[in-house]
PDB file of C-alpha atoms in Angstrom:
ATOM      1  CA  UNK A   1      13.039 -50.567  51.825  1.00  0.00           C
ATOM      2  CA  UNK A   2      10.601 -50.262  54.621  1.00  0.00           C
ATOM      3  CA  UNK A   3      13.338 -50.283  57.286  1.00  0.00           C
ATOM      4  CA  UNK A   4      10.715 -48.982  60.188  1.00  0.00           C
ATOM      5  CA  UNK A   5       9.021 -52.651  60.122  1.00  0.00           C
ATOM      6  CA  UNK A   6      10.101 -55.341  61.297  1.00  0.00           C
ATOM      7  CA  UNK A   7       9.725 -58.802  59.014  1.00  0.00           C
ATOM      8  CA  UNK A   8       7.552 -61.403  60.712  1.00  0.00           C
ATOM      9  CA  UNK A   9       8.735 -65.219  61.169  1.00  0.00           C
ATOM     10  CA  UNK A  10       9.687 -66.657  57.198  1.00  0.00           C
ATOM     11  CA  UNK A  11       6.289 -68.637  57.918  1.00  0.00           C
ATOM     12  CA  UNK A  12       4.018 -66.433  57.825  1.00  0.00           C
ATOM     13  CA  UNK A  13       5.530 -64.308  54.697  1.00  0.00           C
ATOM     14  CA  UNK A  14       3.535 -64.484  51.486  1.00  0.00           C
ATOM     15  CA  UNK A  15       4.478 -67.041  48.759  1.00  0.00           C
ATOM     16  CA  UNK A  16       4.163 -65.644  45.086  1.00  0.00           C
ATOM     17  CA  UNK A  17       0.722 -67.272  44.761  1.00  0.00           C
ATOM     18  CA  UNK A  18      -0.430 -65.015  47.672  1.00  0.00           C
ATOM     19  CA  UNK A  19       1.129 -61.792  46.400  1.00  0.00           C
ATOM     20  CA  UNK A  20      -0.275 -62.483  43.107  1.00  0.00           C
ATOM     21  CA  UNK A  21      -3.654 -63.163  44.659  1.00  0.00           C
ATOM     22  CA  UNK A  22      -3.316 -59.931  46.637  1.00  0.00           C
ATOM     23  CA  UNK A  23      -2.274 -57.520  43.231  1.00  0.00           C
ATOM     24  CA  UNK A  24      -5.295 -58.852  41.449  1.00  0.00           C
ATOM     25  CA  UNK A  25      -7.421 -58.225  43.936  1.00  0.00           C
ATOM     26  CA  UNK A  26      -6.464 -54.522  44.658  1.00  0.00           C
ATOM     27  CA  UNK A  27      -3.450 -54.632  47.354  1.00  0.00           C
ATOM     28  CA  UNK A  28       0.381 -53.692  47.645  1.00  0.00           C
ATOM     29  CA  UNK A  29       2.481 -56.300  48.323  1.00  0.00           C
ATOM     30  CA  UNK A  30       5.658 -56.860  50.458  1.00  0.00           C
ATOM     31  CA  UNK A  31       8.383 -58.830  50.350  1.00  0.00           C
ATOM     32  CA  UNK A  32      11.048 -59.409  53.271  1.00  0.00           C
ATOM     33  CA  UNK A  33      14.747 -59.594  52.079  1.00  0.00           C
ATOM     34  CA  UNK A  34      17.579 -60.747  53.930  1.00  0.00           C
ATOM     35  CA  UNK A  35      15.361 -59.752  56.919  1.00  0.00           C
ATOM     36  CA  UNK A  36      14.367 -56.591  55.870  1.00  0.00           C
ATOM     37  CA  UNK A  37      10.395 -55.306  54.286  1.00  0.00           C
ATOM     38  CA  UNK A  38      10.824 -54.234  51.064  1.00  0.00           C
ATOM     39  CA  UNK A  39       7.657 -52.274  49.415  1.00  0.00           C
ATOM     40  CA  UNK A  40       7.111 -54.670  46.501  1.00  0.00           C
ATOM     41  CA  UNK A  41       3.731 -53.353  44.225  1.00  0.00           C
ATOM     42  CA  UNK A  42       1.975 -49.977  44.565  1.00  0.00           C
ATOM     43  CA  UNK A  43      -1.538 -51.266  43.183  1.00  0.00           C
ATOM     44  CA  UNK A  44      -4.890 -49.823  43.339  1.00  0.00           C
ATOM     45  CA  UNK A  45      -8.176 -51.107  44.199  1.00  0.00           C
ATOM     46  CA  UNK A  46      -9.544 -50.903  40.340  1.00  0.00           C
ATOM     47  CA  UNK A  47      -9.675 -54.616  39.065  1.00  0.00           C
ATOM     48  CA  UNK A  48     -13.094 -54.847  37.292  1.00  0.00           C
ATOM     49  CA  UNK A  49     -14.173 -58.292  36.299  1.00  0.00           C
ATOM     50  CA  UNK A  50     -12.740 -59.351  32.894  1.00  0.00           C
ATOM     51  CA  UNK A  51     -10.103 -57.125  32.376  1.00  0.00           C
ATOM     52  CA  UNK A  52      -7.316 -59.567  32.566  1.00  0.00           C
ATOM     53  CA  UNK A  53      -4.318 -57.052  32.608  1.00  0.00           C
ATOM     54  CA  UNK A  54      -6.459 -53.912  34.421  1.00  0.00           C
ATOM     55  CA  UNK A  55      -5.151 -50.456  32.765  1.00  0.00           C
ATOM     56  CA  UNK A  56      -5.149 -48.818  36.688  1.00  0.00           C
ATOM     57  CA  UNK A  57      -3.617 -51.815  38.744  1.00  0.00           C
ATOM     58  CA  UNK A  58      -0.573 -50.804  39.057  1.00  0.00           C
ATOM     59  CA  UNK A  59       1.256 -46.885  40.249  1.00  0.00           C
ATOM     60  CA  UNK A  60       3.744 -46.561  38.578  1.00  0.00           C
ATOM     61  CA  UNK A  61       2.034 -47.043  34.925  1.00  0.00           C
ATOM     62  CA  UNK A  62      -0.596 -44.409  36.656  1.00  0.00           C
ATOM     63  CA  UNK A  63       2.713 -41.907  37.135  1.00  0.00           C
ATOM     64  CA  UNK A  64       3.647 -43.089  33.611  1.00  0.00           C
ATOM     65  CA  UNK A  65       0.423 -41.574  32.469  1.00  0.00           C
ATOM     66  CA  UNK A  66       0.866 -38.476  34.483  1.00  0.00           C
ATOM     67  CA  UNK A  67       4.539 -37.868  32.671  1.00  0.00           C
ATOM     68  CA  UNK A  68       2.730 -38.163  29.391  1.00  0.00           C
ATOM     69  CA  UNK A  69      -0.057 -35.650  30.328  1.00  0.00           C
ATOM     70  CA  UNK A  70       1.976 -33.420  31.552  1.00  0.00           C
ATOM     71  CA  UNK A  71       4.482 -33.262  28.856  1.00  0.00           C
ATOM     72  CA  UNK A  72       1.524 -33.367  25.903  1.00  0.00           C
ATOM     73  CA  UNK A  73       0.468 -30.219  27.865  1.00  0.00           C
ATOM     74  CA  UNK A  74       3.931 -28.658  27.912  1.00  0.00           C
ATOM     75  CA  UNK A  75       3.767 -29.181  23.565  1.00  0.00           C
ATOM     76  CA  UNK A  76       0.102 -27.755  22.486  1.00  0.00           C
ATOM     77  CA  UNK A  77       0.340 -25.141  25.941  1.00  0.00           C
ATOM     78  CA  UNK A  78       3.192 -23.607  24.108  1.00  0.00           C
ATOM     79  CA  UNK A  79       2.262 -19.672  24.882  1.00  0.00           C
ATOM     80  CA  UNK A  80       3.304 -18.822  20.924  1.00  0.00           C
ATOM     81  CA  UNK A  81       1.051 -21.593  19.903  1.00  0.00           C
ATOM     82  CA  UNK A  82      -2.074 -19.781  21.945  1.00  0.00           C
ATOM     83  CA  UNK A  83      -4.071 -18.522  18.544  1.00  0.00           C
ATOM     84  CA  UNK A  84      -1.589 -18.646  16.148  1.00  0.00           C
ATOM     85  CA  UNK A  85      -3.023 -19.459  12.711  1.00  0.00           C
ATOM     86  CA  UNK A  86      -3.591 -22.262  11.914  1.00  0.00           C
ATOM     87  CA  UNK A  87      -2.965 -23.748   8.408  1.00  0.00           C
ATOM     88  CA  UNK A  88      -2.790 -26.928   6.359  1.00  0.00           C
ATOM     89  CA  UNK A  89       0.411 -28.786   6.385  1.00  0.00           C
ATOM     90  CA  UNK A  90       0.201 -28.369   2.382  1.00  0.00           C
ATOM     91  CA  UNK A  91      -0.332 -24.749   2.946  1.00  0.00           C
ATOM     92  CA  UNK A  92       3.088 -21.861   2.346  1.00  0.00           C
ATOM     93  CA  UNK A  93       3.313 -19.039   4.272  1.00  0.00           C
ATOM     94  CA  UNK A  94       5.809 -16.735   5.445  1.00  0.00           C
ATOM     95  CA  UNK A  95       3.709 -15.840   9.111  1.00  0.00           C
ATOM     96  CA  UNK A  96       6.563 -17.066  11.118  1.00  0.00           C
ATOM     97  CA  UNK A  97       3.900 -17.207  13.935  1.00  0.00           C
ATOM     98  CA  UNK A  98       1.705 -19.784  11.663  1.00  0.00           C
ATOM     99  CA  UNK A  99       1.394 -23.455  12.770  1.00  0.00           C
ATOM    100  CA  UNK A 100       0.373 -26.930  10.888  1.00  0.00           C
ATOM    101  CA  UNK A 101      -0.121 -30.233  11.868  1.00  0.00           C
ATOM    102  CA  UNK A 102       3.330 -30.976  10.764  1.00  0.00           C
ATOM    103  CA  UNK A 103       4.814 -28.439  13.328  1.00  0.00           C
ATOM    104  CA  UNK A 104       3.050 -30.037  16.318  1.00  0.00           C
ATOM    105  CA  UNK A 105       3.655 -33.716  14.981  1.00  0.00           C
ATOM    106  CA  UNK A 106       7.160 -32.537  15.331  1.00  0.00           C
ATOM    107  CA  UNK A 107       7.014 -31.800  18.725  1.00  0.00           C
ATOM    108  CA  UNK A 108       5.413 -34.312  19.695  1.00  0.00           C
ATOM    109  CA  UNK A 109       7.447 -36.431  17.917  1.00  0.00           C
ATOM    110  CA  UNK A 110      10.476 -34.808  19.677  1.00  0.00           C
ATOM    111  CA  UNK A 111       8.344 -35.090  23.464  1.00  0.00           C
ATOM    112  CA  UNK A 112       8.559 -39.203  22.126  1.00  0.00           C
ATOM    113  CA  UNK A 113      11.720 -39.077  22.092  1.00  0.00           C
ATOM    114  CA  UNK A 114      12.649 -37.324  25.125  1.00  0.00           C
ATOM    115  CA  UNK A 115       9.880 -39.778  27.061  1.00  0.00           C
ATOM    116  CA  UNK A 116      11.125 -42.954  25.537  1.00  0.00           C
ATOM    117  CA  UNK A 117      14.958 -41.779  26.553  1.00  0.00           C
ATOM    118  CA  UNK A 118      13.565 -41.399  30.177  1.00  0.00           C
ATOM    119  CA  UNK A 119      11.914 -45.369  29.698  1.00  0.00           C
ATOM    120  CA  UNK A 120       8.487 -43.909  29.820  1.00  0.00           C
ATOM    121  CA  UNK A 121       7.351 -45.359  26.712  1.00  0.00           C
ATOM    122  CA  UNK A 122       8.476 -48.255  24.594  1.00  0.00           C
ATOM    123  CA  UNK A 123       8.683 -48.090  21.114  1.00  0.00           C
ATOM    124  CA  UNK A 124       8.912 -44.415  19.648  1.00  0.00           C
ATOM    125  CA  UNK A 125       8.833 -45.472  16.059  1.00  0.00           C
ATOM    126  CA  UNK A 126       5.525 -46.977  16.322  1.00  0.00           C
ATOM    127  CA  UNK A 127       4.403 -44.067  18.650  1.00  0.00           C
ATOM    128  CA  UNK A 128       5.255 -41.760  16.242  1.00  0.00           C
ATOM    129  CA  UNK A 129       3.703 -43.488  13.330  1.00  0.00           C
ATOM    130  CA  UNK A 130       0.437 -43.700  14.827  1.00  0.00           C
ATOM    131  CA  UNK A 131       0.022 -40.504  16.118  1.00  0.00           C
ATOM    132  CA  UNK A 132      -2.257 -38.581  14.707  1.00  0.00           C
ATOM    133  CA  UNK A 133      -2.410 -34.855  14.390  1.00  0.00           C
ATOM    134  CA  UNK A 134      -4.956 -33.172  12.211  1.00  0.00           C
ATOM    135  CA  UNK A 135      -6.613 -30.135  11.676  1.00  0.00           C
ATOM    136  CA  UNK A 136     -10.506 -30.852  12.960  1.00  0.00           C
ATOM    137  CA  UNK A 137     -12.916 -31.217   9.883  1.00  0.00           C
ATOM    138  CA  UNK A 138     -15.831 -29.310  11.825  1.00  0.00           C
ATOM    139  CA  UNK A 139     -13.944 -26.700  13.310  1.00  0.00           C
ATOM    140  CA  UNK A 140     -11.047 -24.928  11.586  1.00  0.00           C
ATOM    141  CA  UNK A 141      -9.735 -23.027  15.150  1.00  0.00           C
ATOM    142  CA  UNK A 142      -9.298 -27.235  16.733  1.00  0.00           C
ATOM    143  CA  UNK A 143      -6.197 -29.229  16.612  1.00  0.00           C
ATOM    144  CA  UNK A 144      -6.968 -33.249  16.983  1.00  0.00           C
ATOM    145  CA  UNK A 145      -4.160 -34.869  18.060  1.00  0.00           C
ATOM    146  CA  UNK A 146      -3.952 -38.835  19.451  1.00  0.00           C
ATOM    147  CA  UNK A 147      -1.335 -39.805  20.733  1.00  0.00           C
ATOM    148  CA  UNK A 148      -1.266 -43.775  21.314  1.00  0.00           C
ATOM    149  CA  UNK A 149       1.698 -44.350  24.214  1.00  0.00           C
ATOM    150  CA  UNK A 150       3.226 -47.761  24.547  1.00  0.00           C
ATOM    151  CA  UNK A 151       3.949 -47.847  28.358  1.00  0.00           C
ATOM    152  CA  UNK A 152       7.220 -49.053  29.629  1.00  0.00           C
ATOM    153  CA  UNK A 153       6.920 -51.996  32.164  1.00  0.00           C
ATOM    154  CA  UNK A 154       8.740 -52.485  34.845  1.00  0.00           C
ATOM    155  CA  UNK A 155      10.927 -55.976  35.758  1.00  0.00           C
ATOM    156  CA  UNK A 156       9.569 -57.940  38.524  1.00  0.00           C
ATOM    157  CA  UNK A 157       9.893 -60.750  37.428  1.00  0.00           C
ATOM    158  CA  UNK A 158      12.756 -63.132  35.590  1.00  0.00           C
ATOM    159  CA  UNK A 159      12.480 -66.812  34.371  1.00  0.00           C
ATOM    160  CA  UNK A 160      15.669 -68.421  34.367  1.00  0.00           C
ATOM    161  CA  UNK A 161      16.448 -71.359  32.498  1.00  0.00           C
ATOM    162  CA  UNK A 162      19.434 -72.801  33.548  1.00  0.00           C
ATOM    163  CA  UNK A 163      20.500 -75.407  31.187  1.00  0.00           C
ATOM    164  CA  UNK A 164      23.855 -77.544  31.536  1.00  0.00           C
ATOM    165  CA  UNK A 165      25.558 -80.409  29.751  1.00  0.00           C
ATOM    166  CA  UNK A 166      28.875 -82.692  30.630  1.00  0.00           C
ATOM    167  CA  UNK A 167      31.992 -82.698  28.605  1.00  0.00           C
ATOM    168  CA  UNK A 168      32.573 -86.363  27.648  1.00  0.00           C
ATOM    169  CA  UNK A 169      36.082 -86.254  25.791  1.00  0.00           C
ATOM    170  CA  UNK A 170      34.738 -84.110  22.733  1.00  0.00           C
ATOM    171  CA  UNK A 171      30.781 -84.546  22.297  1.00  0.00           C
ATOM    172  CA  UNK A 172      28.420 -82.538  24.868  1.00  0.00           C
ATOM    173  CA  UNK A 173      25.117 -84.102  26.487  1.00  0.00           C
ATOM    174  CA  UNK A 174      22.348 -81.534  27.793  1.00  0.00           C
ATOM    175  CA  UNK A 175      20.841 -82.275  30.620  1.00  0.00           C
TER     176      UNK A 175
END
């Protein structure tokens, strides 16, 4: 709620046509409710031709990415982590201090979980079967991880259909 401003005359508000015309091309929108200016979209300026849903539009998928970021950093910046060996996940050992790929997969696997309770990202199971964590084939000391996150989105908008019939003594007729 933007309750500092004061909502101009209903005729001059912004239909949905005009908000949508002002997201795509690179400006917040408003929208006045029961008299008051609510902040609608955060959106940035990025919209490059032929991108038809643009990666950077919108904030809060922007803050989405920052969660992730921060939190992948939070797994592999693990101070025990920082030159431990480093081994196949096939390998044994009894170093308590060595890592694999499985070990980090785990975490990160775990981080999924903790981001997709917080609605972060959708779909953990498929996160977690595509990510990828592997030892690098050119350099033995390198950890390769991808990690493929399936935003959350946000609801802003609902289609309602509204269907409705007539009782006629037993039978029903939709209308």
């Amino acid at each position: 709620k933007l309750d500092q401003l004061t909502a101009g005359p209903d005729g001059d508000q912004w239909d949905n046509a005009k908000r949508d015309e002002a997201v795509k091309k690179g400006s917040s929108t408003t929208l006045v409710k029961d008299g008051v200016v609510n902040m609608q979209d955060a959106v940035t300026f990025y919209h490059p031709t032929g991108e038809e849903i643009p990666p950077y539009r919108f904030l809060v998928d922007r803050v989405r990415q920052m969660n992730i970021t921060y939190n992948l950093a939070l797994v592999v910046g693990k101070e025990e982590w920082d030159g431990a060996p480093l081994i196949p996940d096939f390998q044994a050992t009894t170093n308590p201090d060595a890592i694999s790929p499985k070990v980090v997969r785990a975490a990160v696997k775990s981080m999924t979980a903790g981001l997709a309770d917080d609605a972060i990202v959708s779909d953990p199971e498929t996160i977690n079967k595509n990510t990828l964590v592997e030892i690098n084939s050119d350099n033995p000391k390198r950890l390769d991880i991808v990690y493929p996150a399936i935003y959350s989105g946000n609801g802003n908008i609902y289609s309602v259909d509204h269907k409705f019939s007539f009782f006629f003594g037993g039978s029903t007729v939709t209308a």
